[in-house]
Tab-separated table of C-alpha atoms and ligand atoms in Angstrom:
chain	number	residue	atom	x	y	z
G	26	UNK	CA	47.271	0.509	76.962
G	27	UNK	CA	49.731	-1.762	75.142
G	28	UNK	CA	49.322	-4.348	77.824
G	29	UNK	CA	45.567	-4.183	77.667
G	30	UNK	CA	45.567	-4.669	73.899
G	31	UNK	CA	48.029	-7.514	74.097
G	32	UNK	CA	46.080	-9.360	76.695
G	33	UNK	CA	42.896	-8.999	74.626
G	34	UNK	CA	44.692	-10.555	71.690
G	35	UNK	CA	46.118	-13.410	73.764
G	36	UNK	CA	42.721	-14.101	75.304
G	37	UNK	CA	41.197	-14.309	71.840
G	38	UNK	CA	43.914	-16.683	70.645
G	39	UNK	CA	43.279	-19.015	73.517
G	40	UNK	CA	39.513	-19.009	73.056
G	41	UNK	CA	39.900	-19.671	69.313
G	42	UNK	CA	42.223	-22.594	69.874
G	43	UNK	CA	39.623	-24.179	72.127
G	44	UNK	CA	36.729	-23.645	69.698
G	45	UNK	CA	35.731	-26.750	67.774
G	46	UNK	CA	32.685	-25.639	65.792
G	47	UNK	CA	31.960	-22.796	63.432
G	48	UNK	CA	29.183	-21.538	65.738
G	49	UNK	CA	31.664	-21.277	68.622
G	50	UNK	CA	34.037	-19.242	66.497
G	51	UNK	CA	31.235	-16.926	65.416
G	52	UNK	CA	30.283	-16.342	69.055
G	53	UNK	CA	33.881	-15.571	69.917
G	54	UNK	CA	34.023	-13.247	66.940
G	55	UNK	CA	31.105	-11.157	68.151
G	56	UNK	CA	32.426	-11.130	71.712
G	57	UNK	CA	35.976	-10.056	70.814
G	58	UNK	CA	35.750	-8.039	67.618
G	59	UNK	CA	31.999	-7.346	67.307
G	60	UNK	CA	30.296	-3.955	67.739
G	61	UNK	CA	30.011	-4.292	71.500
G	62	UNK	CA	33.414	-5.836	72.058
G	63	UNK	CA	36.033	-4.287	74.260
G	64	UNK	CA	38.319	-3.455	71.371
G	65	UNK	CA	35.414	-1.636	69.685
G	66	UNK	CA	34.888	0.389	72.844
G	67	UNK	CA	38.529	1.277	73.044
G	68	UNK	CA	38.458	2.319	69.423
G	69	UNK	CA	35.501	4.617	69.942
G	70	UNK	CA	37.101	6.108	73.060
G	71	UNK	CA	39.891	7.284	70.780
G	72	UNK	CA	37.892	10.361	69.786
G	73	UNK	CA	37.828	11.621	73.389
G	74	UNK	CA	41.566	11.255	73.844
G	75	UNK	CA	44.073	14.096	73.723
G	76	UNK	CA	45.777	14.711	70.420
G	77	UNK	CA	48.948	13.292	71.827
G	78	UNK	CA	47.292	10.054	72.905
G	79	UNK	CA	45.497	9.806	69.612
G	80	UNK	CA	48.836	9.907	67.837
G	81	UNK	CA	50.334	7.480	70.257
G	82	UNK	CA	47.575	4.886	70.290
G	83	UNK	CA	45.535	5.389	67.136
G	84	UNK	CA	47.338	3.045	64.824
G	85	UNK	CA	48.158	0.588	67.600
G	86	UNK	CA	44.483	0.140	68.436
G	87	UNK	CA	43.468	-0.094	64.810
G	88	UNK	CA	46.176	-2.623	64.016
G	89	UNK	CA	45.318	-4.745	67.003
G	90	UNK	CA	41.694	-4.865	65.914
G	91	UNK	CA	42.726	-5.926	62.402
G	92	UNK	CA	45.026	-8.595	63.766
G	93	UNK	CA	42.225	-9.934	65.938
G	94	UNK	CA	39.847	-10.045	62.995
G	95	UNK	CA	42.480	-11.920	60.977
G	96	UNK	CA	42.911	-14.468	63.740
G	97	UNK	CA	39.182	-15.189	63.602
G	98	UNK	CA	39.149	-15.447	59.786
G	99	UNK	CA	42.130	-17.801	59.783
G	100	UNK	CA	40.541	-20.068	62.353
G	101	UNK	CA	37.323	-20.196	60.328
G	102	UNK	CA	39.275	-21.108	57.202
G	103	UNK	CA	41.202	-23.769	59.044
G	104	UNK	CA	38.024	-25.379	60.252
G	105	UNK	CA	36.474	-25.299	56.765
G	106	UNK	CA	39.497	-26.969	55.160
G	107	UNK	CA	39.509	-29.640	57.777
G	108	UNK	CA	35.875	-30.525	57.192
G	109	UNK	CA	36.219	-30.621	53.369
G	110	UNK	CA	39.227	-32.818	52.961
G	111	UNK	CA	39.035	-36.484	53.596
G	112	UNK	CA	42.196	-38.187	52.598
G	113	UNK	CA	42.195	-41.903	52.233
G	114	UNK	CA	45.805	-42.961	52.167
G	115	UNK	CA	44.938	-46.631	51.839
G	116	UNK	CA	44.316	-46.164	48.101
G	117	UNK	CA	47.374	-46.795	45.972
G	118	UNK	CA	47.534	-45.867	42.327
G	119	UNK	CA	50.263	-45.640	39.762
G	120	UNK	CA	51.054	-42.274	38.285
G	121	UNK	CA	51.252	-42.532	34.499
G	122	UNK	CA	52.833	-39.914	32.332
G	123	UNK	CA	50.487	-38.407	29.786
G	124	UNK	CA	51.440	-37.354	26.285
G	125	UNK	CA	50.211	-34.892	23.714
G	126	UNK	CA	47.137	-35.969	21.771
G	127	UNK	CA	47.932	-37.283	18.255
G	128	UNK	CA	45.853	-34.506	16.690
G	129	UNK	CA	47.744	-31.879	18.699
G	130	UNK	CA	51.052	-33.322	17.541
G	131	UNK	CA	49.977	-33.276	13.886
G	132	UNK	CA	48.682	-29.719	14.278
G	133	UNK	CA	52.059	-28.617	15.670
G	134	UNK	CA	53.901	-30.386	12.866
G	135	UNK	CA	51.820	-28.879	10.078
G	136	UNK	CA	51.832	-25.377	11.492
G	137	UNK	CA	55.628	-25.633	11.893
G	138	UNK	CA	56.011	-26.645	8.256
G	139	UNK	CA	53.646	-23.903	7.098
G	140	UNK	CA	55.354	-21.316	9.285
G	141	UNK	CA	58.598	-22.158	7.522
G	142	UNK	CA	56.797	-21.424	4.239
G	143	UNK	CA	55.839	-18.007	5.572
G	144	UNK	CA	52.341	-18.706	6.872
G	145	UNK	CA	50.977	-16.989	9.977
G	146	UNK	CA	48.893	-19.110	12.365
G	147	UNK	CA	45.517	-17.615	13.299
G	148	UNK	CA	42.543	-18.930	15.227
G	149	UNK	CA	38.846	-18.202	15.154
G	150	UNK	CA	35.668	-18.853	17.125
G	151	UNK	CA	34.051	-22.286	17.386
G	152	UNK	CA	30.665	-20.628	17.853
G	153	UNK	CA	30.195	-18.843	14.565
G	154	UNK	CA	27.589	-16.827	12.681
G	155	UNK	CA	25.876	-18.164	9.571
G	156	UNK	CA	27.483	-15.321	7.675
G	157	UNK	CA	31.096	-16.373	8.296
G	158	UNK	CA	30.457	-20.118	8.143
G	159	UNK	CA	28.364	-20.042	4.961
G	160	UNK	CA	27.177	-16.823	3.350
G	161	UNK	CA	30.491	-15.007	3.020
G	162	UNK	CA	31.918	-18.263	1.626
G	163	UNK	CA	29.465	-18.101	-1.250
G	164	UNK	CA	27.040	-20.599	0.305
G	165	UNK	CA	23.726	-18.734	0.584
G	166	UNK	CA	20.667	-20.076	2.413
G	167	UNK	CA	19.110	-23.081	0.618
G	168	UNK	CA	22.320	-23.789	-1.329
G	169	UNK	CA	22.595	-27.589	-1.738
G	170	UNK	CA	26.210	-27.478	-0.488
G	171	UNK	CA	24.801	-26.895	3.003
G	172	UNK	CA	23.453	-30.452	2.972
G	173	UNK	CA	27.003	-31.775	2.976
G	174	UNK	CA	27.636	-30.137	6.327
G	175	UNK	CA	24.869	-31.153	8.684
G	176	UNK	CA	24.949	-28.207	11.040
G	177	UNK	CA	24.348	-27.780	14.758
G	178	UNK	CA	22.339	-24.576	15.017
G	179	UNK	CA	22.274	-22.955	18.451
G	180	UNK	CA	19.357	-21.344	20.274
G	181	UNK	CA	21.080	-17.955	20.197
G	182	UNK	CA	20.974	-17.813	16.382
G	183	UNK	CA	24.618	-18.833	15.997
G	184	UNK	CA	26.007	-22.235	14.979
G	185	UNK	CA	28.947	-24.525	15.741
G	186	UNK	CA	31.294	-23.983	12.822
G	187	UNK	CA	31.257	-26.878	10.370
G	188	UNK	CA	34.600	-25.969	8.812
G	189	UNK	CA	37.651	-23.828	9.505
G	190	UNK	CA	36.992	-21.962	6.224
G	191	UNK	CA	35.251	-19.248	8.266
G	192	UNK	CA	38.754	-18.061	9.131
G	193	UNK	CA	39.408	-17.214	5.489
G	194	UNK	CA	36.924	-14.373	5.861
G	195	UNK	CA	38.149	-13.302	9.310
G	196	UNK	CA	41.734	-13.271	8.003
G	197	UNK	CA	40.916	-11.193	4.918
G	198	UNK	CA	38.990	-8.716	7.046
G	199	UNK	CA	41.798	-8.490	9.584
G	200	UNK	CA	44.908	-8.537	7.385
G	201	UNK	CA	43.793	-7.586	3.851
G	202	UNK	CA	45.958	-8.599	0.852
G	203	UNK	CA	48.573	-9.939	0.482
G	204	UNK	CA	48.227	-12.639	3.127
G	205	UNK	CA	49.366	-16.131	3.958
G	206	UNK	CA	47.579	-17.744	6.899
G	207	UNK	CA	46.796	-21.144	8.315
G	208	UNK	CA	44.269	-21.935	10.988
G	209	UNK	CA	43.918	-25.247	12.792
G	210	UNK	CA	40.763	-25.839	14.790
G	211	UNK	CA	37.863	-27.959	15.925
G	212	UNK	CA	34.745	-28.282	13.787
G	213	UNK	CA	31.369	-29.887	14.346
G	214	UNK	CA	28.902	-31.779	12.162
G	215	UNK	CA	25.890	-33.854	12.994
G	216	UNK	CA	27.347	-37.045	11.520
G	217	UNK	CA	26.374	-40.647	12.076
G	218	UNK	CA	29.372	-42.086	13.848
G	219	UNK	CA	31.467	-44.805	12.243
G	220	UNK	CA	35.166	-45.723	11.920
G	221	UNK	CA	35.787	-42.649	9.767
G	222	UNK	CA	33.138	-40.136	10.941
G	223	UNK	CA	32.808	-38.158	14.150
G	224	UNK	CA	30.619	-35.220	15.103
G	225	UNK	CA	33.660	-33.360	16.436
G	226	UNK	CA	36.909	-33.329	14.503
G	227	UNK	CA	39.782	-31.104	13.455
G	228	UNK	CA	40.754	-29.342	10.274
G	229	UNK	CA	43.478	-26.969	9.244
G	230	UNK	CA	42.700	-24.210	6.821
G	231	UNK	CA	45.212	-22.434	4.646
G	232	UNK	CA	44.907	-19.364	2.483
G	233	UNK	CA	47.342	-17.467	0.283
G	234	UNK	CA	46.419	-14.245	-1.463
G	235	UNK	CA	48.781	-12.221	-3.550
G	236	UNK	CA	49.259	-10.843	-7.041
G	237	UNK	CA	49.630	-13.617	-9.620
G	238	UNK	CA	48.987	-16.663	-7.385
G	239	UNK	CA	48.215	-19.747	-9.491
G	240	UNK	CA	47.160	-23.382	-9.205
G	241	UNK	CA	50.799	-24.405	-9.461
G	242	UNK	CA	51.539	-22.623	-6.193
G	243	UNK	CA	48.687	-24.553	-4.582
G	244	UNK	CA	49.933	-27.931	-5.803
G	245	UNK	CA	53.469	-27.188	-4.717
G	246	UNK	CA	52.371	-26.370	-1.173
G	247	UNK	CA	50.097	-29.443	-0.956
G	248	UNK	CA	52.721	-31.897	-2.190
G	249	UNK	CA	55.427	-30.535	0.051
G	250	UNK	CA	53.181	-30.554	3.070
G	251	UNK	CA	52.312	-34.224	2.648
G	252	UNK	CA	55.918	-35.145	1.941
G	253	UNK	CA	57.136	-33.431	5.098
G	254	UNK	CA	54.380	-34.837	7.280
G	255	UNK	CA	54.893	-38.451	6.239
G	256	UNK	CA	58.627	-38.216	5.569
G	257	UNK	CA	58.116	-40.220	2.397
G	258	UNK	CA	56.524	-39.855	-0.992
G	259	UNK	CA	52.919	-40.810	-0.366
G	260	UNK	CA	50.609	-41.752	-3.203
G	261	UNK	CA	48.096	-38.980	-3.818
G	262	UNK	CA	45.476	-38.375	-6.451
G	263	UNK	CA	43.923	-35.114	-7.456
G	264	UNK	CA	40.280	-35.024	-8.490
G	265	UNK	CA	38.102	-32.188	-9.619
G	266	UNK	CA	35.866	-31.249	-6.724
G	267	UNK	CA	33.143	-28.790	-5.935
G	268	UNK	CA	33.282	-26.176	-3.235
G	269	UNK	CA	31.285	-22.971	-3.611
G	270	UNK	CA	34.163	-20.917	-2.221
G	271	UNK	CA	36.751	-22.052	-4.777
G	272	UNK	CA	36.789	-22.152	-8.587
G	273	UNK	CA	38.234	-24.420	-9.851
G	274	UNK	CA	38.101	-26.795	-6.884
G	275	UNK	CA	40.082	-29.951	-6.217
G	276	UNK	CA	40.006	-32.804	-3.818
G	277	UNK	CA	43.164	-34.619	-2.944
G	278	UNK	CA	43.021	-38.207	-1.760
G	279	UNK	CA	45.782	-40.190	-0.245
G	280	UNK	CA	46.333	-43.899	-0.535
G	281	UNK	CA	45.002	-45.437	2.709
G	282	UNK	CA	47.963	-46.210	4.934
G	283	UNK	CA	45.920	-48.454	7.221
G	284	UNK	CA	45.411	-51.119	4.546
G	285	UNK	CA	48.074	-50.053	2.062
G	286	UNK	CA	45.368	-49.217	-0.479
G	287	UNK	CA	43.741	-52.653	-0.477
G	288	UNK	CA	40.473	-51.457	1.073
G	289	UNK	CA	39.303	-51.494	4.703
G	290	UNK	CA	36.480	-50.043	6.847
G	291	UNK	CA	38.530	-46.881	7.469
G	292	UNK	CA	38.664	-46.053	3.737
G	293	UNK	CA	35.234	-47.499	3.045
G	294	UNK	CA	36.952	-50.211	1.004
G	295	UNK	CA	38.040	-47.747	-1.650
G	296	UNK	CA	41.759	-47.782	-0.833
G	297	UNK	CA	41.722	-43.968	-0.781
G	298	UNK	CA	41.158	-41.421	1.989
G	299	UNK	CA	39.934	-37.937	1.244
G	300	UNK	CA	42.444	-35.537	2.774
G	301	UNK	CA	42.233	-32.055	1.380
G	302	UNK	CA	39.687	-29.802	-0.232
G	303	UNK	CA	41.269	-26.954	-2.121
G	304	UNK	CA	41.057	-24.575	-5.011
G	305	UNK	CA	41.459	-21.059	-6.286
G	306	UNK	CA	39.554	-18.586	-4.113
G	307	UNK	CA	36.247	-17.582	-5.710
G	308	UNK	CA	36.021	-13.884	-6.635
G	309	UNK	CA	32.871	-13.480	-4.495
G	310	UNK	CA	34.790	-14.736	-1.463
G	311	UNK	CA	37.616	-12.279	-2.098
G	312	UNK	CA	35.030	-9.511	-2.380
G	313	UNK	CA	33.352	-10.625	0.862
G	314	UNK	CA	36.761	-10.234	2.519
G	315	UNK	CA	37.152	-6.729	1.099
G	316	UNK	CA	39.760	-7.722	-1.514
G	317	UNK	CA	39.580	-6.728	-5.171
G	318	UNK	CA	39.542	-9.911	-7.346
G	319	UNK	CA	40.800	-7.959	-10.369
G	320	UNK	CA	43.950	-7.144	-8.479
G	321	UNK	CA	44.568	-10.274	-6.401
G	322	UNK	CA	44.170	-14.018	-6.763
G	323	UNK	CA	44.599	-16.708	-4.159
G	324	UNK	CA	44.275	-20.327	-3.236
G	325	UNK	CA	42.834	-22.026	-0.165
G	326	UNK	CA	42.872	-25.499	1.270
G	327	UNK	CA	41.310	-27.401	4.144
G	328	UNK	CA	43.026	-30.509	5.498
G	329	UNK	CA	41.288	-33.089	7.635
G	330	UNK	CA	43.665	-32.922	10.597
G	331	UNK	CA	41.978	-35.801	12.364
G	332	UNK	CA	42.322	-38.001	9.306
G	333	UNK	CA	45.949	-37.051	8.928
G	334	UNK	CA	46.568	-38.125	12.526
G	335	UNK	CA	44.790	-41.417	11.795
G	336	UNK	CA	46.935	-42.073	8.728
G	337	UNK	CA	50.172	-41.059	10.363
G	338	UNK	CA	49.663	-43.071	13.546
G	339	UNK	CA	47.696	-45.895	11.896
G	340	UNK	CA	44.607	-45.344	14.013
G	341	UNK	CA	41.849	-47.342	12.379
G	342	UNK	CA	38.892	-45.908	14.269
G	343	UNK	CA	38.295	-42.175	14.591
G	344	UNK	CA	36.199	-42.669	17.741
G	345	UNK	CA	39.177	-43.490	19.954
G	346	UNK	CA	40.512	-39.978	19.414
G	347	UNK	CA	37.711	-38.373	21.399
G	348	UNK	CA	37.401	-41.213	23.879
G	349	UNK	CA	39.870	-39.804	26.407
G	350	UNK	CA	41.277	-43.298	26.888
G	351	UNK	CA	44.916	-42.877	27.898
G	352	UNK	CA	45.738	-46.475	26.961
G	353	UNK	CA	45.399	-45.549	23.287
G	354	UNK	CA	47.706	-42.590	23.633
G	355	UNK	CA	50.441	-44.679	25.195
G	356	UNK	CA	50.033	-47.221	22.400
G	357	UNK	CA	51.035	-44.666	19.798
G	358	UNK	CA	54.402	-44.192	21.459
G	359	UNK	CA	54.363	-40.508	20.768
G	360	UNK	CA	56.552	-38.288	22.897
R	10	DAH	N1	35.858	-26.474	4.130
R	10	DAH	C1	35.848	-27.621	3.256
R	10	DAH	C2	35.194	-28.785	3.971
R	10	DAH	O1	35.161	-28.804	5.163
R	10	DAH	C3	37.230	-27.991	2.836
R	10	DAH	C4	37.835	-26.989	1.906
R	10	DAH	C5	37.638	-27.104	0.572
R	10	DAH	C6	38.574	-25.940	2.390
R	10	DAH	C7	38.169	-26.196	-0.337
R	10	DAH	C8	39.126	-25.008	1.508
R	10	DAH	C9	38.916	-25.163	0.147
R	10	DAH	O2	39.831	-23.982	1.911
R	10	DAH	O3	39.465	-24.276	-0.701
R	10	DAH	O4	34.737	-29.688	3.343
């Protein structure tokens, strides 16, 4: 019996090595391991054998059949790989090392600084509901503030988030008070593209909620963040701002580092670049997150991460950041 099985296997091996086309292999398959093949007959004769023989040959026959099936499968795979790969070794190209994207580097830097201040890093969905992106943030339907954030609405009733502020609500729901979170991420707005505007860019959100949190805490965190990111005292100005989810609200601008404050296309000739929106969290927003505004106060801020990267690495056109052009990355000399 052993001999018989072995010779079947060897015969199959030889036939397979001669086969050049898939059709040939399939024919061999049906002849050697198909329903009417010899090995199939032997297998079905097993039931008429004595118990002793069954014990002796059962697994041997079964294993041989499996091995034969494997041989066929391997040969088929081999043939498929051969026909898919065409390798032209006459093409020579230089392998260049990549580097992290400037926005990724800034995101790491800021989250590291914030982590040292006790913030936890969280992330949220890019496809968001109107509730988290607007309503829970005190921006109901038809509120004029929605005009500022030209939104991509999706066919499924959701939208592409226009800001990372949606994570304020997710964080409050998930962690309750007190909390200290930051959340970097990609946001989307239907903007006309120019040197300073893209439809896809990055922000980092921050939120602190505790008993007795004040504006002073907010300013302290903002100033220290900028100082640590730029390793120097950068000129900033604080203006009153309006955001429905904070009261009072502030905007912080930074002197444009591309032109040194003289005015250029990147800063729309104003000498200043808008960097951060911030303020004390509106009581309605705290309530939407399930937190009692009589007990807790908090502040929140949203940095333009993309703009920070532009200022730090002196990139004068936002569009190169999404261009995927590796020549720009190597120009920044960022490890
Ligand atoms: N989400 C705002 C925007 O994209 C920025 C912002 C403003 C975030 C005030 C905040 C905040 O957390 O408190 O324009």
